[in-house]
């Protein structure tokens, strides 16, 4: 139990440490760690991301779901602390150096390359998860509606996932 | 209680309470929550000036992890010191932790129920849509040249069609950026 908790902590710490580019950038890294350890099946991982998105807070909170599934509350705590700890430590480092970093162009050159990688990574993981989630016309229509709502109309993400759950409840019950 | 815009001496307690509220009502992450934080910090409490807020938002892009969490940590440090950074982060994450742990317990119990399966399938499809929207949005900020286009394409191929750890893609991108910096200096 404790060794599982330690494994959850260190794995999610690693995810948090390399998750440049905001919350969604964590998804491809999380997927590798979670499926690599056989902590969840691919469809359970999809559920973990969906629940992370449907609840308040950043999508990184999906780590809590994974930890809970693997090792109960202790696991949930270990995974959550693990994924957010690098944020706290590195934000502290950033603020300690804030006045120097602020307008230092080298950081922005590196960050520009990282952002390009992140766009490719998120697109890639969307492809992988999409193959599992888009199983027919109705899921495709839901995804399309959300793309239009989220990108063009800037509808609140919470409302969009609520719409998806409701549409699924009505139209995708087995 | 009124504080001057750009003021430094914000009580730790009131900052943490504000983070807690953002953690409870901040559904979905992304722009909606950034707007919520902006309105709380700049307009409601007037703890920071708008341009100072934008500078911090740009700076936290340098740090891995969720932008909203890092932004609140940075604001906490500026407004209420190191305690503000640590406790602000804990306060914004704690409500999500409790809710997700509770949802996980219930979900795992009823994961096979037809209504849950249906709702989850719809939710998953919606998340795919959201991820596409986020990809398109982020792609706007990618520099339009061959190098950055190749990085995007390479990263996509690695994740979509290989089992290489995406961390190596991030490390490679940092290396490419570092080489660019070195070449411009040399």
PDB file of N, CA and C in Angstrom, chain B residues 111-152:
ATOM      1  N   UNK B 111     -20.242   2.054 -12.024  1.00  0.00           N
ATOM      2  CA  UNK B 111     -19.674   2.238 -13.361  1.00  0.00           C
ATOM      3  C   UNK B 111     -20.400   1.414 -14.427  1.00  0.00           C
ATOM      4  N   UNK B 112     -21.013   0.300 -14.021  1.00  0.00           N
ATOM      5  CA  UNK B 112     -21.660  -0.574 -15.002  1.00  0.00           C
ATOM      6  C   UNK B 112     -23.117  -0.220 -15.274  1.00  0.00           C
ATOM      7  N   UNK B 113     -23.703   0.657 -14.455  1.00  0.00           N
ATOM      8  CA  UNK B 113     -25.122   1.002 -14.635  1.00  0.00           C
ATOM      9  C   UNK B 113     -25.305   1.681 -15.992  1.00  0.00           C
ATOM     10  N   UNK B 114     -26.369   1.282 -16.745  1.00  0.00           N
ATOM     11  CA  UNK B 114     -26.554   1.814 -18.107  1.00  0.00           C
ATOM     12  C   UNK B 114     -26.567   3.349 -18.172  1.00  0.00           C
ATOM     13  N   UNK B 115     -27.223   4.001 -17.199  1.00  0.00           N
ATOM     14  CA  UNK B 115     -27.254   5.462 -17.236  1.00  0.00           C
ATOM     15  C   UNK B 115     -25.856   6.047 -17.091  1.00  0.00           C
ATOM     16  N   UNK B 116     -25.066   5.448 -16.205  1.00  0.00           N
ATOM     17  CA  UNK B 116     -23.706   5.940 -15.974  1.00  0.00           C
ATOM     18  C   UNK B 116     -22.846   5.700 -17.215  1.00  0.00           C
ATOM     19  N   UNK B 117     -22.986   4.521 -17.816  1.00  0.00           N
ATOM     20  CA  UNK B 117     -22.225   4.211 -19.029  1.00  0.00           C
ATOM     21  C   UNK B 117     -22.564   5.217 -20.131  1.00  0.00           C
ATOM     22  N   UNK B 118     -23.865   5.505 -20.295  1.00  0.00           N
ATOM     23  CA  UNK B 118     -24.306   6.443 -21.325  1.00  0.00           C
ATOM     24  C   UNK B 118     -23.778   7.843 -21.080  1.00  0.00           C
ATOM     25  N   UNK B 119     -23.960   8.330 -19.830  1.00  0.00           N
ATOM     26  CA  UNK B 119     -23.508   9.680 -19.500  1.00  0.00           C
ATOM     27  C   UNK B 119     -22.002   9.792 -19.687  1.00  0.00           C
ATOM     28  N   UNK B 120     -21.284   8.735 -19.290  1.00  0.00           N
ATOM     29  CA  UNK B 120     -19.825   8.773 -19.395  1.00  0.00           C
ATOM     30  C   UNK B 120     -19.375   8.770 -20.855  1.00  0.00           C
ATOM     31  N   UNK B 121     -20.099   8.050 -21.708  1.00  0.00           N
ATOM     32  CA  UNK B 121     -19.754   8.042 -23.137  1.00  0.00           C
ATOM     33  C   UNK B 121     -19.949   9.439 -23.728  1.00  0.00           C
ATOM     34  N   UNK B 122     -21.033  10.107 -23.321  1.00  0.00           N
ATOM     35  CA  UNK B 122     -21.275  11.472 -23.805  1.00  0.00           C
ATOM     36  C   UNK B 122     -20.231  12.438 -23.282  1.00  0.00           C
ATOM     37  N   UNK B 123     -19.890  12.262 -22.005  1.00  0.00           N
ATOM     38  CA  UNK B 123     -18.874  13.098 -21.365  1.00  0.00           C
ATOM     39  C   UNK B 123     -17.529  12.934 -22.082  1.00  0.00           C
ATOM     40  N   UNK B 124     -17.178  11.689 -22.379  1.00  0.00           N
ATOM     41  CA  UNK B 124     -15.900  11.422 -23.052  1.00  0.00           C
ATOM     42  C   UNK B 124     -15.871  12.084 -24.424  1.00  0.00           C
ATOM     43  N   UNK B 125     -16.989  12.000 -25.156  1.00  0.00           N
ATOM     44  CA  UNK B 125     -17.053  12.638 -26.477  1.00  0.00           C
ATOM     45  C   UNK B 125     -16.898  14.149 -26.331  1.00  0.00           C
ATOM     46  N   UNK B 126     -17.531  14.719 -25.296  1.00  0.00           N
ATOM     47  CA  UNK B 126     -17.420  16.163 -25.067  1.00  0.00           C
ATOM     48  C   UNK B 126     -15.977  16.544 -24.749  1.00  0.00           C
ATOM     49  N   UNK B 127     -15.289  15.698 -23.982  1.00  0.00           N
ATOM     50  CA  UNK B 127     -13.894  15.987 -23.628  1.00  0.00           C
ATOM     51  C   UNK B 127     -13.009  15.974 -24.877  1.00  0.00           C
ATOM     52  N   UNK B 128     -13.282  15.033 -25.796  1.00  0.00           N
ATOM     53  CA  UNK B 128     -12.533  15.019 -27.061  1.00  0.00           C
ATOM     54  C   UNK B 128     -12.748  16.349 -27.802  1.00  0.00           C
ATOM     55  N   UNK B 129     -13.997  16.801 -27.815  1.00  0.00           N
ATOM     56  CA  UNK B 129     -14.300  18.084 -28.453  1.00  0.00           C
ATOM     57  C   UNK B 129     -13.545  19.223 -27.795  1.00  0.00           C
ATOM     58  N   UNK B 130     -13.531  19.226 -26.456  1.00  0.00           N
ATOM     59  CA  UNK B 130     -12.805  20.270 -25.719  1.00  0.00           C
ATOM     60  C   UNK B 130     -11.321  20.249 -26.047  1.00  0.00           C
ATOM     61  N   UNK B 131     -10.767  19.040 -26.104  1.00  0.00           N
ATOM     62  CA  UNK B 131      -9.327  18.925 -26.379  1.00  0.00           C
ATOM     63  C   UNK B 131      -9.008  19.447 -27.773  1.00  0.00           C
ATOM     64  N   UNK B 132      -9.917  19.183 -28.726  1.00  0.00           N
ATOM     65  CA  UNK B 132      -9.726  19.733 -30.070  1.00  0.00           C
ATOM     66  C   UNK B 132      -9.767  21.257 -30.032  1.00  0.00           C
ATOM     67  N   UNK B 133     -10.743  21.798 -29.291  1.00  0.00           N
ATOM     68  CA  UNK B 133     -10.872  23.260 -29.199  1.00  0.00           C
ATOM     69  C   UNK B 133      -9.613  23.867 -28.576  1.00  0.00           C
ATOM     70  N   UNK B 134      -9.101  23.218 -27.535  1.00  0.00           N
ATOM     71  CA  UNK B 134      -7.887  23.719 -26.872  1.00  0.00           C
ATOM     72  C   UNK B 134      -6.682  23.635 -27.825  1.00  0.00           C
ATOM     73  N   UNK B 135      -6.604  22.528 -28.584  1.00  0.00           N
ATOM     74  CA  UNK B 135      -5.505  22.376 -29.539  1.00  0.00           C
ATOM     75  C   UNK B 135      -5.514  23.512 -30.558  1.00  0.00           C
ATOM     76  N   UNK B 136      -6.699  23.775 -31.113  1.00  0.00           N
ATOM     77  CA  UNK B 136      -6.815  24.832 -32.131  1.00  0.00           C
ATOM     78  C   UNK B 136      -6.450  26.187 -31.529  1.00  0.00           C
ATOM     79  N   UNK B 137      -6.919  26.417 -30.299  1.00  0.00           N
ATOM     80  CA  UNK B 137      -6.643  27.679 -29.621  1.00  0.00           C
ATOM     81  C   UNK B 137      -5.146  27.868 -29.380  1.00  0.00           C
ATOM     82  N   UNK B 138      -4.509  26.823 -28.855  1.00  0.00           N
ATOM     83  CA  UNK B 138      -3.070  26.894 -28.580  1.00  0.00           C
ATOM     84  C   UNK B 138      -2.272  27.038 -29.872  1.00  0.00           C
ATOM     85  N   UNK B 139      -2.769  26.391 -30.940  1.00  0.00           N
ATOM     86  CA  UNK B 139      -2.041  26.421 -32.212  1.00  0.00           C
ATOM     87  C   UNK B 139      -1.906  27.845 -32.749  1.00  0.00           C
ATOM     88  N   UNK B 140      -2.852  28.718 -32.377  1.00  0.00           N
ATOM     89  CA  UNK B 140      -2.756  30.120 -32.794  1.00  0.00           C
ATOM     90  C   UNK B 140      -1.470  30.774 -32.318  1.00  0.00           C
ATOM     91  N   UNK B 141      -0.979  30.338 -31.161  1.00  0.00           N
ATOM     92  CA  UNK B 141       0.195  30.978 -30.571  1.00  0.00           C
ATOM     93  C   UNK B 141       1.505  30.368 -31.042  1.00  0.00           C
ATOM     94  N   UNK B 142       1.418  29.298 -31.861  1.00  0.00           N
ATOM     95  CA  UNK B 142       2.653  28.685 -32.357  1.00  0.00           C
ATOM     96  C   UNK B 142       3.187  29.519 -33.510  1.00  0.00           C
ATOM     97  N   UNK B 143       4.498  29.779 -33.475  1.00  0.00           N
ATOM     98  CA  UNK B 143       5.118  30.576 -34.537  1.00  0.00           C
ATOM     99  C   UNK B 143       4.994  29.857 -35.876  1.00  0.00           C
ATOM    100  N   UNK B 144       4.660  30.623 -36.902  1.00  0.00           N
ATOM    101  CA  UNK B 144       4.460  30.026 -38.230  1.00  0.00           C
ATOM    102  C   UNK B 144       5.780  29.946 -38.984  1.00  0.00           C
ATOM    103  N   UNK B 145       6.556  28.906 -38.721  1.00  0.00           N
ATOM    104  CA  UNK B 145       7.735  28.668 -39.552  1.00  0.00           C
ATOM    105  C   UNK B 145       7.988  27.167 -39.628  1.00  0.00           C
ATOM    106  N   UNK B 146       8.951  26.785 -40.457  1.00  0.00           N
ATOM    107  CA  UNK B 146       9.162  25.359 -40.716  1.00  0.00           C
ATOM    108  C   UNK B 146       9.577  24.633 -39.446  1.00  0.00           C
ATOM    109  N   UNK B 147      10.498  25.230 -38.672  1.00  0.00           N
ATOM    110  CA  UNK B 147      10.992  24.577 -37.462  1.00  0.00           C
ATOM    111  C   UNK B 147       9.843  24.237 -36.512  1.00  0.00           C
ATOM    112  N   UNK B 148       8.998  25.239 -36.217  1.00  0.00           N
ATOM    113  CA  UNK B 148       7.933  24.996 -35.243  1.00  0.00           C
ATOM    114  C   UNK B 148       6.850  24.085 -35.814  1.00  0.00           C
ATOM    115  N   UNK B 149       6.649  24.177 -37.144  1.00  0.00           N
ATOM    116  CA  UNK B 149       5.715  23.254 -37.795  1.00  0.00           C
ATOM    117  C   UNK B 149       6.191  21.809 -37.669  1.00  0.00           C
ATOM    118  N   UNK B 150       7.494  21.607 -37.844  1.00  0.00           N
ATOM    119  CA  UNK B 150       8.060  20.262 -37.719  1.00  0.00           C
ATOM    120  C   UNK B 150       7.936  19.740 -36.290  1.00  0.00           C
ATOM    121  N   UNK B 151       8.130  20.639 -35.312  1.00  0.00           N
ATOM    122  CA  UNK B 151       8.006  20.208 -33.913  1.00  0.00           C
ATOM    123  C   UNK B 151       6.571  19.740 -33.637  1.00  0.00           C
ATOM    124  N   UNK B 152       5.593  20.524 -34.095  1.00  0.00           N
ATOM    125  CA  UNK B 152       4.187  20.135 -33.900  1.00  0.00           C
ATOM    126  C   UNK B 152       3.928  18.766 -34.524  1.00  0.00           C
TER     127      UNK B 152
END
